[in-house]
Structure formats: C-alpha cells, structure tokens
C-alpha cells in the first residue's frame, strides 16, 4: 500500500499508546523496516511489554495528560523527528445522562487535549525533520451511535482539530493525516468496560431504572460486535508516514462502507437504523 519517498534507514518516529493493540502493531511494523521507534508508554512497567520485539525500539515514559511528562519526553527524544503517530486513546461508553462528568473529562483529556499537548511538544522536532503527524481517530466521528456518544464526540473534536492543524502546518513542511478505523480487535473495549464499572453511573436510582433495559441491550450488542484485525489500520498509518502524497483522511476497514452509506441517509432514517443496530426499541427506554 505504501510508496516510500526515501529509505526508512535512520528515520525516527514517536508512537503514543505503544502498548495498545494498534500502537504495538505500528511499532512492530516500523521497527521491522528500520525505523528508530520511540515507543511512548505510561509507566516503566508498560515498557516491559515491548521487551524482545525486534528492531530499534526505545521506550519513552510519557503521560499525555501531564504536560511536564510530555515536555521531558520531547527533550529526551532530541531535535529531529520524521513522524509522530498519536494512537494513545481511551473509550468512555454509556448513555449521556448516565456518564459521570469525571469520565467525560478524562475522555477529552486523553483523546483531544493530550493529543494536542504531545503534538505541540514535538512539532519543533518534526519541522526540523520535515516530518509527518498521523492522528488515529475513529469512524464514530462521522456517525455517532447511541451509547458511544462520548467517544464519538471526542473523535469528532479530534477530526476537526486535525483538519485545521493540517492547513496550519501545510507551508511549514509538516504533513498531517487522520486515520479512522472501525471496531478493531484490541484491548480498548475491555478497558472501557472496566472503566465503566469503576466510574459507576451518574443520576441516581431513577436514571438507572430509566436506562436499565437500554443498557443491557447495548452491552449485549457490544459483546457481539465483530471486531476486525488491526492490519488495515497499520497499513493506513504506514502509508500516511511514507507516501509521497499521503491522504488527508483514511477511512479504514469493513465498517467504512457502512459509515459512508449511513451518512447519505436522511437523518430520521439513519436514527432508526442506529437504534436497530444496538437492538434498542421504544420499550428499551423507561422504567
């Protein structure tokens, strides 16, 4: 899929979320091709998960929500960088009325503000290297399903941010691309479920009763969702980093066609289709 403009020899990239499913796969692919991969991990313990992977992989301890941590990582990486892959992220799921405010803040702190903190810190090195920024979004930015509103909102914000950043950096020698996969076979959904259990629900018993059946239906639908391998998303990230003319936006995976069709539907028709996709009926909402 990729058409490198130069040899990967001596090229360097920072990958956030390097111990996540997609981040690890991108790290492995680039390291195997000779890139120096600065693999951003939250803790030294996370770095052990990268032990034994082939290639020049250099763990960097970095918390995207901590500006001091990000600044220290940027200083440690050095003055030149050929690529930045922003793949760190998390999913907060639930119906809007039930999602605690703290969980929503965390969603945007990581997926939007944290991503921009990292990008801002490494832009000087990317300018020096004539590098690329590749942001990992999601197809949910284009079609927001019920129950997935928080993650969809954060990815829509990320998409808008990427669009404006691409234009701002166009004449500064830094290309910017957005890769938007569908549902992938990674640990992120398991982590989302764990977080939801820890966070609990907002609104008290009355709201809990209001959404009890809808929550059960949505959870069952999520559990039966067909997840796809990360390979196509890795290919898209690779193309965005190496192609002479990277695309501004990559819609990735089998879900992409469904999303394109859904966006063309009249809004009332699309709303009914999205409710049906999660097996939500009028009876699902109410005590």
Short mmCIF file of N, CA and C in Angstrom, two decimals, residues 19-89:
data_model
loop_
_atom_site.label_atom_id
_atom_site.label_comp_id
_atom_site.label_asym_id
_atom_site.label_seq_id
_atom_site.Cartn_x
_atom_site.Cartn_y
_atom_site.Cartn_z
N UNK A 19 1.77 0.43 23.74
CA UNK A 19 1.44 -0.89 24.25
C UNK A 19 -0.03 -1.23 24.03
N UNK A 20 -0.76 -0.38 23.30
CA UNK A 20 -2.11 -0.71 22.89
C UNK A 20 -2.08 -1.57 21.64
N UNK A 21 -3.20 -2.12 21.25
CA UNK A 21 -3.23 -3.03 20.10
C UNK A 21 -2.69 -2.43 18.83
N UNK A 22 -3.22 -1.27 18.43
CA UNK A 22 -2.76 -0.63 17.20
C UNK A 22 -1.37 -0.05 17.39
N UNK A 23 -1.12 0.60 18.52
CA UNK A 23 0.19 1.19 18.76
C UNK A 23 1.30 0.17 18.72
N UNK A 24 1.07 -1.00 19.31
CA UNK A 24 2.08 -2.06 19.29
C UNK A 24 2.31 -2.55 17.88
N UNK A 25 1.23 -2.72 17.13
CA UNK A 25 1.36 -3.22 15.75
C UNK A 25 2.11 -2.22 14.88
N UNK A 26 1.84 -0.94 15.04
CA UNK A 26 2.57 0.10 14.29
C UNK A 26 4.04 0.10 14.69
N UNK A 27 4.29 -0.01 15.98
CA UNK A 27 5.68 -0.05 16.48
C UNK A 27 6.44 -1.21 15.86
N UNK A 28 5.83 -2.38 15.86
CA UNK A 28 6.49 -3.57 15.29
C UNK A 28 6.77 -3.39 13.81
N UNK A 29 5.79 -2.87 13.08
CA UNK A 29 5.94 -2.71 11.62
C UNK A 29 7.08 -1.75 11.29
N UNK A 30 7.08 -0.60 11.95
CA UNK A 30 8.09 0.41 11.62
C UNK A 30 9.48 -0.04 12.07
N UNK A 31 9.58 -0.65 13.25
CA UNK A 31 10.88 -1.13 13.72
C UNK A 31 11.43 -2.20 12.78
N UNK A 32 10.55 -3.06 12.27
CA UNK A 32 11.00 -4.11 11.35
C UNK A 32 11.53 -3.53 10.05
N UNK A 33 11.08 -2.32 9.70
CA UNK A 33 11.53 -1.68 8.46
C UNK A 33 12.73 -0.75 8.68
N UNK A 34 13.27 -0.75 9.88
CA UNK A 34 14.49 0.01 10.12
C UNK A 34 14.31 1.36 10.78
N UNK A 35 13.08 1.72 11.12
CA UNK A 35 12.86 2.98 11.82
C UNK A 35 13.37 2.87 13.26
N UNK A 36 13.83 3.98 13.80
CA UNK A 36 14.01 4.11 15.24
C UNK A 36 12.67 4.52 15.82
N UNK A 37 12.10 3.66 16.66
CA UNK A 37 10.76 3.91 17.20
C UNK A 37 10.87 4.30 18.67
N UNK A 38 10.52 5.55 18.95
CA UNK A 38 10.39 6.00 20.33
C UNK A 38 8.98 5.61 20.78
N UNK A 39 8.91 4.57 21.58
CA UNK A 39 7.62 3.97 21.94
C UNK A 39 7.14 4.55 23.26
N UNK A 40 6.13 5.40 23.19
CA UNK A 40 5.64 6.09 24.39
C UNK A 40 4.76 5.15 25.22
N UNK A 41 5.12 5.02 26.49
CA UNK A 41 4.38 4.18 27.44
C UNK A 41 4.12 5.00 28.69
N UNK A 42 3.08 4.63 29.42
CA UNK A 42 2.72 5.42 30.60
C UNK A 42 3.63 5.14 31.79
N UNK A 43 4.07 3.90 31.94
CA UNK A 43 4.87 3.52 33.10
C UNK A 43 6.03 2.63 32.67
N UNK A 44 7.09 2.58 33.47
CA UNK A 44 8.18 1.65 33.16
C UNK A 44 7.71 0.20 33.08
N UNK A 45 6.70 -0.14 33.86
CA UNK A 45 6.16 -1.50 33.80
C UNK A 45 5.56 -1.79 32.43
N UNK A 46 4.89 -0.79 31.84
CA UNK A 46 4.34 -0.96 30.49
C UNK A 46 5.45 -1.22 29.48
N UNK A 47 6.60 -0.60 29.70
CA UNK A 47 7.72 -0.75 28.76
C UNK A 47 8.18 -2.19 28.66
N UNK A 48 7.97 -2.97 29.72
CA UNK A 48 8.41 -4.37 29.69
C UNK A 48 7.65 -5.18 28.64
N UNK A 49 6.45 -4.70 28.27
CA UNK A 49 5.68 -5.41 27.25
C UNK A 49 6.32 -5.32 25.88
N UNK A 50 7.24 -4.38 25.72
CA UNK A 50 7.92 -4.21 24.44
C UNK A 50 9.24 -4.97 24.40
N UNK A 51 9.64 -5.54 25.53
CA UNK A 51 10.91 -6.26 25.60
C UNK A 51 10.89 -7.46 24.65
N UNK A 52 11.94 -7.59 23.89
CA UNK A 52 12.06 -8.73 22.99
C UNK A 52 11.56 -8.47 21.58
N UNK A 53 10.87 -7.35 21.36
CA UNK A 53 10.44 -7.04 20.00
C UNK A 53 11.66 -6.67 19.16
N UNK A 54 11.72 -7.13 17.91
CA UNK A 54 12.89 -6.85 17.08
C UNK A 54 12.96 -5.39 16.65
N UNK A 55 14.16 -4.92 16.37
CA UNK A 55 14.35 -3.57 15.86
C UNK A 55 14.77 -2.59 16.94
N UNK A 56 14.94 -1.35 16.52
CA UNK A 56 15.40 -0.28 17.41
C UNK A 56 14.20 0.39 18.06
N UNK A 57 13.73 -0.19 19.15
CA UNK A 57 12.57 0.32 19.88
C UNK A 57 13.04 0.89 21.21
N UNK A 58 12.76 2.17 21.43
CA UNK A 58 13.24 2.87 22.61
C UNK A 58 12.05 3.36 23.44
N UNK A 59 11.73 2.67 24.52
CA UNK A 59 10.60 3.09 25.35
C UNK A 59 10.81 4.50 25.92
N UNK A 60 9.74 5.28 25.90
CA UNK A 60 9.75 6.64 26.44
C UNK A 60 8.57 6.74 27.41
N UNK A 61 8.84 7.02 28.67
CA UNK A 61 7.77 7.15 29.64
C UNK A 61 7.10 8.51 29.45
N UNK A 62 5.79 8.47 29.20
CA UNK A 62 5.07 9.69 28.83
C UNK A 62 3.59 9.52 29.16
N UNK A 63 3.03 10.47 29.88
CA UNK A 63 1.60 10.52 30.16
C UNK A 63 1.04 11.70 29.37
N UNK A 64 0.19 11.44 28.41
CA UNK A 64 -0.28 12.50 27.52
C UNK A 64 -1.06 13.58 28.26
N UNK A 65 -1.55 13.28 29.46
CA UNK A 65 -2.32 14.28 30.22
C UNK A 65 -1.44 15.09 31.17
N UNK A 66 -0.14 14.85 31.15
CA UNK A 66 0.80 15.53 32.05
C UNK A 66 1.80 16.32 31.21
N UNK A 67 1.64 17.65 31.18
CA UNK A 67 2.49 18.47 30.31
C UNK A 67 3.96 18.36 30.66
N UNK A 68 4.28 18.26 31.94
CA UNK A 68 5.69 18.13 32.34
C UNK A 68 6.27 16.82 31.83
N UNK A 69 5.48 15.76 31.91
CA UNK A 69 5.92 14.46 31.41
C UNK A 69 6.17 14.50 29.91
N UNK A 70 5.28 15.16 29.19
CA UNK A 70 5.42 15.27 27.73
C UNK A 70 6.64 16.11 27.37
N UNK A 71 6.84 17.21 28.07
CA UNK A 71 7.99 18.08 27.80
C UNK A 71 9.30 17.34 28.05
N UNK A 72 9.35 16.56 29.13
CA UNK A 72 10.57 15.80 29.43
C UNK A 72 10.83 14.76 28.35
N UNK A 73 9.77 14.13 27.86
CA UNK A 73 9.93 13.14 26.80
C UNK A 73 10.45 13.78 25.52
N UNK A 74 9.91 14.96 25.18
CA UNK A 74 10.36 15.66 23.98
C UNK A 74 11.83 16.04 24.08
N UNK A 75 12.25 16.47 25.26
CA UNK A 75 13.66 16.82 25.45
C UNK A 75 14.55 15.59 25.32
N UNK A 76 14.06 14.45 25.79
CA UNK A 76 14.84 13.23 25.73
C UNK A 76 14.97 12.65 24.34
N UNK A 77 13.93 12.82 23.53
CA UNK A 77 13.95 12.26 22.17
C UNK A 77 14.94 13.00 21.29
N UNK A 78 15.05 14.30 21.46
CA UNK A 78 16.04 15.04 20.68
C UNK A 78 15.44 15.96 19.66
N UNK A 79 16.28 16.49 18.76
CA UNK A 79 15.91 17.61 17.93
C UNK A 79 15.28 17.32 16.60
N UNK A 80 15.30 16.05 16.14
CA UNK A 80 14.77 15.74 14.82
C UNK A 80 13.86 14.52 14.89
N UNK A 81 12.72 14.61 14.21
CA UNK A 81 11.76 13.51 14.20
C UNK A 81 11.09 13.47 12.84
N UNK A 82 10.98 12.26 12.28
CA UNK A 82 10.36 12.10 10.96
C UNK A 82 8.87 11.82 11.04
N UNK A 83 8.41 11.36 12.18
CA UNK A 83 7.00 11.04 12.29
C UNK A 83 6.51 11.04 13.73
N UNK A 84 5.24 11.36 13.89
CA UNK A 84 4.55 11.27 15.17
C UNK A 84 3.23 10.55 14.93
N UNK A 85 3.03 9.43 15.59
CA UNK A 85 1.78 8.69 15.48
C UNK A 85 1.05 8.81 16.82
N UNK A 86 -0.03 9.55 16.82
CA UNK A 86 -0.83 9.75 18.03
C UNK A 86 -1.90 8.66 18.10
N UNK A 87 -1.54 7.53 18.72
CA UNK A 87 -2.50 6.43 18.81
C UNK A 87 -3.00 6.19 20.23
N UNK A 88 -2.50 6.96 21.20
CA UNK A 88 -3.00 6.81 22.57
C UNK A 88 -4.45 7.27 22.63
N UNK A 89 -5.27 6.53 23.33
CA UNK A 89 -6.67 6.91 23.44
C UNK A 89 -7.42 5.98 24.37
#
